[in-house]
Amino acid sequence: MKIFALQFLGFLLLATIFASEALVRRATFVVQETSYTRLCETKKILTVNGQFPGPTLYAETGDTIIVDVQNKGNQNITLHWHGVKQPRNPWTDGPEFITQCPIKPGGRFSQQVILSDEQGTLWWHAHSDWSRATVYGAIVIRPKKGTNYPFPKPDKEVPIILGNWWKSDVEEVLQEFIRTGADPNASDALTINGQPGDLLPCSKQDTFKMIVDYGKTYMLRMINAGMNNIFLFGIANHTFTIVGQDAAYVKPFKSDYISITPGQTLDVLLEANQAPDHYYMASKLYIGVSRNPFDSSTTTAILEYRGNYTASSSPLLPILPNITNSTALESFSGRLRSLASAAHPINVPLNVDKKFLFTVSVNFVACNNTVDCRTASNLRLRASINNITFQSPKIDILEAYYRGINGIYGDDFPANPPLEFDYTAVNISNALRTPRNGTEVRVLPFNTTVELVYQGTNLLGGSEHPMHLHGYSFYVVGSGLGNFNRTEDPKRYNLVDPPLVNTINVPRNGWIATRFRADNPGVWLMHCHFERHITWGMEMTFIVRNGKRSDQKMLSRPSDMPPC
């Protein structure tokens, strides 16, 4: 199954050769302002095609989708296809000033979304400033013709997207957050498919309803599009069977709740096997020990059985774990294992060429007498990886790399923390809280096998960090609390059936060990998917060099790349 593109004419001239019925599909995304009413108030939000959430893209494994993006909004925009590996094609991956400059108002960009082995649920979202608060939607990737799900085919599939809603303009929330140096204002409501649910004012009439038939099985395509928090989700009196994560199958297991971090997706089977009635599906935030402002509301939707019956006067609410119960998160994620079957094999690197240890921290820097700085002791919050706070360049890194433009980025991102200390100690010296600014990348030769360990730190009390790597899925081979032990912890790695993901939650004051093969040439961002943390600078970039063969080299630059 191969698709050949005439790259020298850009994406407007596309010649394709199909095998096994792989397709090139097309979609038009018009970014525009649209009026929406929530919580008794109306405001304009940025949308795609006037929809919130945005349109769902449907494809089969191995297809290519050409998305013609037109920016008719009032601000710069980029779009990212979260979890799509984009083999050899970083050009349309989407992160602002990493692989492209933004699409300016009135501009357009034809983005090629190249699917490879992904199968299941992914999503797309804006990747500039905080636009993704309202600019997002699902990507549904079904098995290609002639192949089947590794479980009985569900009777129907339903995207369930969890998100946030602010009464204020999101751009104003962002600007105040940047100006003050403190945490951002919490959202005013959580949402399920864009709706707060009938527990909140002026929301009952529009609460999302999922109509089911008794005896049928439904696939919930779960997406956490939330900005800054982990979500807990459940349906009263119903049990889930989890069968996929981040567009890769997992060994099925049952659970009466779901834990899902920002950026993650889950494929979940739901059997409609309860007495016909109305049942709440509900979601709330996991907070842990965070002292940040948080949205304490519960968002709801209705699971409604079809038929002639008298519904309960009030639907039952599901029983969800306590919002501080970290064990519930670890228990859920710890059960995720790759299918690792003959039809769905895994290929975890057993021998490693490069080993990296990346500390992920929230930090303080001096306000320098900024009038609006509101944090304690005249300090401003920042975030870092290996004590480097990322500084966004003015020309995107991919363009600078491709054209050999000097002075845009450095290539000495450290393989290890610059200073070793007890990362998860209760009392850490204040002298360790200040990071340095930098625009640094790590360069990898083609086909390098990599072990990357994310180490959480207790600077400023510690936090979870959902880390996302563009251009790749990676195997999660180990995890634990406390400091990673380079000698002892690898002895307990799971190299038999580790889950294959694109986003993983680093536990508070803990570590996660991952492995992948750097066989996708290009420039690929890695960052925390808490939006406040990426705004503070918790990101870095890998550059993977071209291989020797023509099919191991980056595709040519599209002719319609947005100008800087």
mmCIF file of C-alpha atoms in Angstrom, residues 39 43 130 133 163-170 172-174 176-177 180 182-191 226-229 231 285-287 290-297 374 531-532 536:
data_model
loop_
_atom_site.group_PDB
_atom_site.id
_atom_site.type_symbol
_atom_site.label_atom_id
_atom_site.label_comp_id
_atom_site.label_asym_id
_atom_site.label_seq_id
_atom_site.Cartn_x
_atom_site.Cartn_y
_atom_site.Cartn_z
ATOM 1 C CA LEU A 39 -23.979 28.935 31.072
ATOM 2 C CA LYS A 43 -19.738 34.860 23.259
ATOM 3 C CA TRP A 130 -4.629 28.580 23.660
ATOM 4 C CA ALA A 133 -9.696 25.390 23.968
ATOM 5 C CA GLY A 163 -13.160 19.675 27.474
ATOM 6 C CA ASN A 164 -13.429 23.018 29.276
ATOM 7 C CA TRP A 165 -15.525 26.152 28.914
ATOM 8 C CA TRP A 166 -14.627 29.648 30.099
ATOM 9 C CA LYS A 167 -17.225 32.409 30.250
ATOM 10 C CA SER A 168 -14.416 34.858 29.473
ATOM 11 C CA ASP A 169 -12.705 35.080 26.118
ATOM 12 C CA VAL A 170 -9.964 32.419 26.187
ATOM 13 C CA GLU A 172 -8.093 37.194 27.651
ATOM 14 C CA VAL A 173 -7.599 34.299 30.085
ATOM 15 C CA LEU A 174 -4.265 33.568 28.411
ATOM 16 C CA GLU A 176 -3.911 37.663 32.081
ATOM 17 C CA PHE A 177 -2.144 34.386 32.881
ATOM 18 C CA THR A 180 0.525 38.009 36.141
ATOM 19 C CA ALA A 182 0.539 33.084 38.294
ATOM 20 C CA ASP A 183 -1.701 30.125 37.509
ATOM 21 C CA PRO A 184 -4.493 30.695 34.962
ATOM 22 C CA ASN A 185 -8.086 31.184 35.999
ATOM 23 C CA ALA A 186 -9.937 27.884 36.221
ATOM 24 C CA SER A 187 -12.619 27.163 33.641
ATOM 25 C CA ASP A 188 -16.263 27.789 34.534
ATOM 26 C CA ALA A 189 -17.448 24.371 33.361
ATOM 27 C CA LEU A 190 -16.256 21.037 32.117
ATOM 28 C CA THR A 191 -17.901 19.715 28.972
ATOM 29 C CA GLY A 226 -9.113 19.489 28.296
ATOM 30 C CA MET A 227 -6.565 22.225 28.741
ATOM 31 C CA ASN A 228 -4.941 21.633 32.105
ATOM 32 C CA ASN A 229 -6.346 18.627 33.941
ATOM 33 C CA PHE A 231 -10.370 13.700 33.797
ATOM 34 C CA LEU A 285 -11.244 16.486 37.349
ATOM 35 C CA TYR A 286 -8.522 14.587 39.138
ATOM 36 C CA ILE A 287 -6.692 17.158 41.249
ATOM 37 C CA SER A 290 -2.451 20.451 43.494
ATOM 38 C CA ARG A 291 -2.829 23.884 45.017
ATOM 39 C CA ASN A 292 -3.739 25.412 41.649
ATOM 40 C CA PRO A 293 -7.209 26.883 41.022
ATOM 41 C CA PHE A 294 -9.450 24.168 39.586
ATOM 42 C CA ASP A 295 -12.921 23.677 38.174
ATOM 43 C CA SER A 296 -14.851 21.686 40.797
ATOM 44 C CA SER A 297 -17.950 21.197 38.632
ATOM 45 C CA ARG A 374 1.088 38.411 41.542
ATOM 46 C CA GLU A 531 -1.453 24.034 28.341
ATOM 47 C CA ARG A 532 -0.221 26.134 31.250
ATOM 48 C CA TRP A 536 5.627 28.269 30.755
#
